[in-house]
């Protein structure tokens, strides 16, 4: 049966695929300082900064090996431009001062999470250097330490998912962008403590993977000691199917994307295996791809209309081609929606050759390349039509050659199956080739930091930070704070859980817990749905708003308007919001006056329908007072007034 | 497995010493017959099992903790106690064959004549590996290995390399300077076009000054001292950049002087070639720690561009002088920093001990507490040569401005002009080996022999310190 060129998710049966997923979840901890210096663990947007360029050199680890990807970036002459904001980075981030000892606060929070997961803390923490080659660490390595081993979580279907390791590590610098061989980073994020929880590959469906990530993420939040917001939690996924390979997918920033990424990767591996079988069926062997000649086909394109090729030639480049025997049709086969096998080849060409992309016969003629040119290509390369595929690259000769060597290498792997590689998650849930998977050799001891013994004392303090289990918390919220079970559940799931607990304790007896809960889980959500940028609302804003409610300075009905104003006017204060909105609480006289006026307007209706008009009156009064009065107080006055009208009859 | 153990070669200690382990940990390991590199299994009394490769323990922290490398590459410490069981799962395998190393550069240097440069290793961070005994970075790599690590230098020059000794720079003594001078002289006579001396950074400027005086009468080629502030076992090391710049200087610089070649700023842009008598390490850890004081550096060196940008007009030209070596340093010289309340006994003690020279690092223009004048005068009268420098570092001593300075001059103290205290110290140590009497020593100390005295300080020769946040 010929290969369907479309990749269809529907045809996958995950239970039969032998899908195995392991998660690595990274969460920034809310500590006062960074992990190895005294800088605040904060991001800054506008700040005086120092800028300097650096290069990173591939080093041979103590194990004698060189990271090929690192070597490659270095050979390409990659330069990293670091932007060092002065309030959030120091010489430690600039790699100009040795790291200070491990931040004990971070260790305690991480140990608390480890204990909550039932993991076993190590007896002594050894900080390691994990070689990171992309410039995101000024040192060229990430400092990381295992702090606990083992433990598990339980999914809603009752499945126990093992935890393998729990690490404490430093976050990387923030990438600002790329310009040619220059990559720019800001150093504020570098050094913020991260906890990394790695699960066993026990997850067998996309949904399980997503739920596991959710459960672990919730546990982090339950501690109240982790940072919130975009980029503070990141997931890496290790995915394989039976007969495939363990592929590492980096940087999934959205929880709700996990199931999709897993499903798409399973699909990709499944499709790659189908491609392998098809190639085998065509009688191809890996040896057939040995000694493939790279042919200069520049002459074919002397008068080409292709803009890409014209540009390359005008810069002194060449057009090189390879024939992939028996690959006709394969390059056009989708491995994920919108990503074909040809895309996989192009990814390799870009990474290893630094070229813009490739053209191949499964998509030609197109892009200004004519059918005559394609004909000639077949002629020059001696490729068989309807059987072989031809890949061409137009660029500087050296780069084009490297690119095609990588294309051949990748094509060869197609006959084996799924290559082990590190891929980057894209916004639509598909992935792109990032680099080969590094070997285990890229880890060695960080000798600038002495090992830290996990003493009884540290463990005792960590125990104090162990979060209350969700079920217990739920029960307590209902019993102690009088929340409905549904609202309590929502609060526990919400990212503002820590804010809720803090504010409820702070305004005990002054602001009802339900109001705080409702505001955090419902009001903010509604505002977000309306398109209000609620991320601009800080914890301090929320605290202040409830403080004013507690003092009776604003009515609870005013909360949504105040929050909306704060969100839409970043940098403004609660005081300003109230002034601008004219929201000082209304005086009793004012309330009386408004009620009088509304009742007067509706007098005949009241006389006709009696107390049933209450709701209508309330609505009008509250609308005119715009949340400046407490509904209960208004209701009392309205009721009294209705009785007066009816009584005066 | 074989490559995993490559780093441990030479770390396995003979006899009863168990790689830093003591007490219960050592006993258990001995009982199990476990050696560093073996795969071991530790079973705790509560049943917890840890398996991994036995690592050496830092000797400085004596705790009953065994360090193992887990399969994921992480090291952890496992506490052992009575009842803990250790078994060897797999003995470390012997190293099979040579490690295959991928060359960093694909291209080979073009054929054809190139300058000949010799890289002389003396130790320091430019050549270092992790040392498990202390957990610190210690010099270990041979200078030849640098060639493999920094292939770019092969494009500039034909490189020969050798290790004279391999010590931390804080352990350097005047007798080490003498050995370096002899070796450098020998290499110059052998016809090298430039010499690079790899050196620890802490006392690099002392050695640079020593070489400057030893060769001040005649030096035909550049001698570039070089080091690193970040160890060479890390991707961000400045070792390669600095070495590259130093080799470029040794091979191509138009000057024939003793210089220190180190990072010019925090970024990987240019290095500076500082005159060996005017340079000082001014920061404990930054890459650009080395700065010229009271002088401009001789040149900016752009290693990636292969460019040397001269910053001064006056220098000793390459190939103009014949080699003249005046080696020998007297180790009976002391460098003393004056502090408020310093007691005369210190001076008296040095005289009693037979010291022949004292360099004082005085306050401001070159002063010490007036109660020291008598002891200093006695020292001078006893034939000790006393030189005054300033702890300000920037600027020149002038002992005529205040009475206390004039009293010191009257006592026979030699004003050290704008010499850095360390340079005056090295110079005096060199001078005392050849001056026949204190008078000749005085004359030599006042004379500018190797660029150690800059008679003119222009306004720009002072750093602009930051005042804005």
Coordinates of C-alpha atoms in Angstrom, one line a residue, chain B residues 110-380:
Chain B
X110 CA 49.1 26.5 5.4
X111 CA 52.5 25.3 4.6
X112 CA 55.4 27.8 4.2
X113 CA 57.7 29.6 6.6
X114 CA 56.3 31.0 9.7
X115 CA 57.8 32.6 12.7
X116 CA 59.0 30.2 15.4
X117 CA 57.4 30.6 18.8
X118 CA 58.2 28.7 21.9
X119 CA 55.6 28.3 24.6
X120 CA 57.2 27.7 28.0
X121 CA 55.0 26.3 30.7
X122 CA 55.5 27.3 34.3
X123 CA 52.0 26.6 35.6
X124 CA 49.0 28.6 36.4
X125 CA 45.4 28.5 35.3
X126 CA 46.1 28.7 31.6
X127 CA 46.8 25.0 31.9
X128 CA 44.6 23.4 34.4
X129 CA 42.4 20.4 35.3
X130 CA 40.1 19.6 38.1
X131 CA 41.9 18.3 41.1
X132 CA 39.8 16.0 43.3
X133 CA 42.1 16.2 46.3
X134 CA 40.9 19.7 47.1
X135 CA 38.1 20.2 44.6
X136 CA 40.1 23.1 43.3
X137 CA 41.5 23.9 39.9
X138 CA 45.1 23.0 39.7
X139 CA 47.7 23.3 36.9
X140 CA 48.0 19.9 35.3
X141 CA 48.1 20.2 31.5
X142 CA 51.4 20.2 29.7
X143 CA 52.2 23.1 27.4
X144 CA 52.0 20.8 24.4
X145 CA 48.4 20.0 25.1
X146 CA 47.7 23.7 24.6
X147 CA 48.5 23.2 21.0
X148 CA 45.8 20.7 20.7
X149 CA 43.4 22.9 22.7
X150 CA 44.2 26.1 20.7
X151 CA 44.9 25.1 17.2
X152 CA 44.6 28.7 16.0
X153 CA 48.1 29.4 17.2
X154 CA 49.5 26.9 14.6
X155 CA 48.3 29.3 11.9
X156 CA 50.4 32.1 13.3
X157 CA 53.6 30.4 14.1
X158 CA 55.5 27.1 14.2
X159 CA 55.0 26.2 17.8
X160 CA 57.3 24.3 20.1
X161 CA 56.4 23.9 23.7
X162 CA 57.8 22.6 26.9
X163 CA 57.2 22.7 30.6
X164 CA 59.9 24.1 32.8
X165 CA 57.9 23.5 36.0
X166 CA 54.3 23.5 36.9
X167 CA 53.6 25.5 40.0
X168 CA 50.9 27.8 41.3
X169 CA 52.1 31.3 40.9
X170 CA 51.8 32.1 44.6
X171 CA 54.5 29.5 45.1
X172 CA 56.9 31.3 42.7
X173 CA 60.2 32.5 44.3
X174 CA 63.1 34.6 43.0
X175 CA 65.0 31.3 42.3
X176 CA 62.1 30.4 39.9
X177 CA 62.6 33.7 38.2
X178 CA 66.2 32.9 37.6
X179 CA 65.3 29.5 36.1
X180 CA 62.8 31.1 33.8
X181 CA 65.4 33.8 32.7
X182 CA 67.9 31.0 31.9
X183 CA 65.4 29.0 30.0
X184 CA 64.1 32.0 28.0
X185 CA 67.7 33.1 27.2
X186 CA 68.5 29.6 26.0
X187 CA 65.5 29.5 23.8
X188 CA 66.3 32.9 22.3
X189 CA 69.8 31.7 21.5
X190 CA 68.3 28.7 19.8
X191 CA 66.7 31.2 17.4
X192 CA 63.0 31.5 18.3
X193 CA 61.3 34.6 17.0
X194 CA 59.3 35.0 20.2
X195 CA 58.8 33.4 23.6
X196 CA 55.5 32.9 25.4
X197 CA 55.7 32.1 29.1
X198 CA 52.5 30.6 30.5
X199 CA 52.3 31.7 34.1
X200 CA 49.8 31.8 36.9
X201 CA 48.3 35.3 37.2
X202 CA 48.7 36.0 40.9
X203 CA 52.5 36.8 40.7
X204 CA 52.8 37.2 36.9
X205 CA 53.7 40.8 37.1
X206 CA 56.6 40.1 39.5
X207 CA 58.0 37.6 37.1
X208 CA 57.4 40.0 34.2
X209 CA 59.4 42.6 36.1
X210 CA 62.2 40.1 36.9
X211 CA 62.5 39.2 33.2
X212 CA 62.4 42.9 32.2
X213 CA 65.5 43.7 34.4
X214 CA 67.3 40.5 33.4
X215 CA 67.0 41.4 29.7
X216 CA 67.1 45.1 29.9
X217 CA 70.4 45.5 28.2
X218 CA 69.6 43.3 25.2
X219 CA 66.5 41.5 24.0
X220 CA 66.1 40.7 20.3
X221 CA 62.6 39.2 20.4
X222 CA 59.4 39.7 22.4
X223 CA 58.8 37.7 25.6
X224 CA 55.0 37.5 26.3
X225 CA 53.8 36.3 29.7
X226 CA 50.3 34.9 29.6
X227 CA 47.7 33.4 31.9
X228 CA 44.0 32.9 32.4
X229 CA 41.5 34.1 35.0
X230 CA 39.0 31.4 34.1
X231 CA 40.3 27.8 34.1
X232 CA 40.9 26.2 30.8
X233 CA 38.5 23.3 31.5
X234 CA 35.5 25.5 30.8
X235 CA 34.0 26.8 27.6
X236 CA 34.2 30.4 28.8
X237 CA 37.9 30.2 29.6
X238 CA 40.0 33.2 28.6
X239 CA 43.0 30.9 28.3
X240 CA 42.7 30.2 24.6
X241 CA 42.0 33.9 23.8
X242 CA 44.9 35.1 25.8
X243 CA 47.3 32.4 24.5
X244 CA 46.2 33.2 21.0
X245 CA 47.0 36.9 21.6
X246 CA 50.3 36.1 23.3
X247 CA 51.5 33.9 20.4
X248 CA 50.5 36.6 18.0
X249 CA 52.5 39.1 20.0
X250 CA 55.5 36.8 20.3
X251 CA 55.4 36.0 16.5
X252 CA 54.5 39.4 15.0
X253 CA 54.9 42.3 17.5
X254 CA 57.3 45.0 16.2
X255 CA 58.7 45.4 19.7
X256 CA 61.2 43.2 21.6
X257 CA 60.2 43.7 25.2
X258 CA 58.9 41.7 28.1
X259 CA 55.2 42.0 28.2
X260 CA 52.1 40.7 29.9
X261 CA 49.4 39.8 27.4
X262 CA 45.9 39.4 28.9
X263 CA 42.3 40.4 28.2
X264 CA 41.8 44.1 27.6
X265 CA 38.2 44.2 28.7
X266 CA 35.5 41.9 29.9
X267 CA 34.4 41.0 26.4
X268 CA 36.3 38.8 24.0
X269 CA 37.5 41.6 21.9
X270 CA 41.1 42.6 22.3
X271 CA 44.0 41.7 24.6
X272 CA 46.5 44.2 25.9
X273 CA 50.3 43.9 25.8
X274 CA 51.5 45.6 29.0
X275 CA 55.1 46.5 29.6
X276 CA 56.5 44.1 32.1
X277 CA 57.5 46.8 34.5
X278 CA 54.3 48.8 34.5
X279 CA 51.7 46.1 34.9
X280 CA 49.7 45.0 37.9
X281 CA 46.9 42.6 38.6
X282 CA 44.1 44.9 39.8
X283 CA 41.2 42.6 40.2
X284 CA 40.9 39.3 42.0
X285 CA 38.8 37.6 39.3
X286 CA 38.0 39.6 36.2
X287 CA 39.4 38.7 32.8
X288 CA 40.7 42.2 32.4
X289 CA 42.4 42.2 35.8
X290 CA 45.8 43.3 34.4
X291 CA 46.2 47.0 33.9
X292 CA 49.1 49.3 33.1
X293 CA 49.6 51.7 35.9
X294 CA 51.2 55.2 35.3
X295 CA 51.7 54.2 31.7
X296 CA 49.8 53.1 28.5
X297 CA 50.0 49.5 27.4
X298 CA 52.3 48.9 24.4
X299 CA 49.6 47.6 22.2
X300 CA 46.1 46.2 21.7
X301 CA 46.2 42.7 20.3
X302 CA 43.2 41.5 18.4
X303 CA 43.7 37.7 18.2
X304 CA 40.6 36.9 16.1
X305 CA 41.5 39.5 13.5
X306 CA 45.3 38.7 13.8
X307 CA 46.0 42.4 14.3
X308 CA 48.4 44.3 16.5
X309 CA 47.5 47.9 17.2
X310 CA 50.4 49.9 18.7
X311 CA 49.5 52.4 21.4
X312 CA 52.9 53.9 22.1
X313 CA 55.6 55.3 19.8
X314 CA 58.6 54.5 21.9
X315 CA 59.6 50.9 22.3
X316 CA 62.6 48.6 21.9
X317 CA 62.5 47.4 18.3
X318 CA 62.4 43.7 17.4
X319 CA 65.8 42.5 16.1
X320 CA 67.8 45.6 17.0
X321 CA 69.5 44.4 20.2
X322 CA 71.7 41.4 20.8
X323 CA 70.8 39.2 23.7
X324 CA 72.3 40.2 27.0
X325 CA 71.4 38.3 30.1
X326 CA 72.0 39.6 33.6
X327 CA 70.4 37.0 35.8
X328 CA 70.4 36.8 39.6
X329 CA 68.0 38.0 42.3
X330 CA 68.8 38.5 45.9
X331 CA 66.2 37.0 48.2
X332 CA 67.2 39.1 51.1
X333 CA 64.8 42.0 50.1
X334 CA 61.5 42.7 51.8
X335 CA 58.5 44.6 50.7
X336 CA 56.7 46.3 53.5
X337 CA 53.4 48.1 53.5
X338 CA 53.3 50.9 56.0
X339 CA 50.2 51.0 58.2
X340 CA 49.2 53.4 61.0
X341 CA 50.9 52.4 64.1
X342 CA 53.5 50.2 62.5
X343 CA 56.3 49.5 65.0
X344 CA 60.0 50.1 64.4
X345 CA 60.8 46.5 65.5
X346 CA 59.7 45.3 62.1
X347 CA 62.5 47.3 60.4
X348 CA 65.0 46.4 63.2
X349 CA 64.1 42.7 62.8
X350 CA 64.8 42.8 59.1
X351 CA 68.2 44.4 59.7
X352 CA 69.1 41.8 62.3
X353 CA 68.1 39.0 60.0
X354 CA 70.6 40.3 57.4
X355 CA 68.2 41.7 54.9
X356 CA 70.0 43.9 52.4
X357 CA 67.1 45.8 50.9
X358 CA 63.7 47.1 52.0
X359 CA 61.1 48.5 49.8
X360 CA 58.5 50.5 51.7
X361 CA 55.0 51.0 50.5
X362 CA 54.4 54.4 52.2
X363 CA 51.4 56.6 52.4
X364 CA 50.6 59.3 49.8
X365 CA 53.6 61.0 48.4
X366 CA 55.9 58.5 50.3
X367 CA 55.6 58.8 54.0
X368 CA 55.7 56.7 57.1
X369 CA 55.0 57.5 60.8
X370 CA 57.8 59.8 62.2
X371 CA 58.6 57.2 64.9
X372 CA 60.0 54.9 62.2
X373 CA 62.6 57.4 60.9
X374 CA 65.2 56.4 63.5
X375 CA 64.9 52.7 62.7
X376 CA 65.1 53.4 59.0
X377 CA 68.2 55.6 59.5
X378 CA 69.8 52.8 61.5
X379 CA 69.0 50.4 58.7
X380 CA 70.6 52.6 56.1

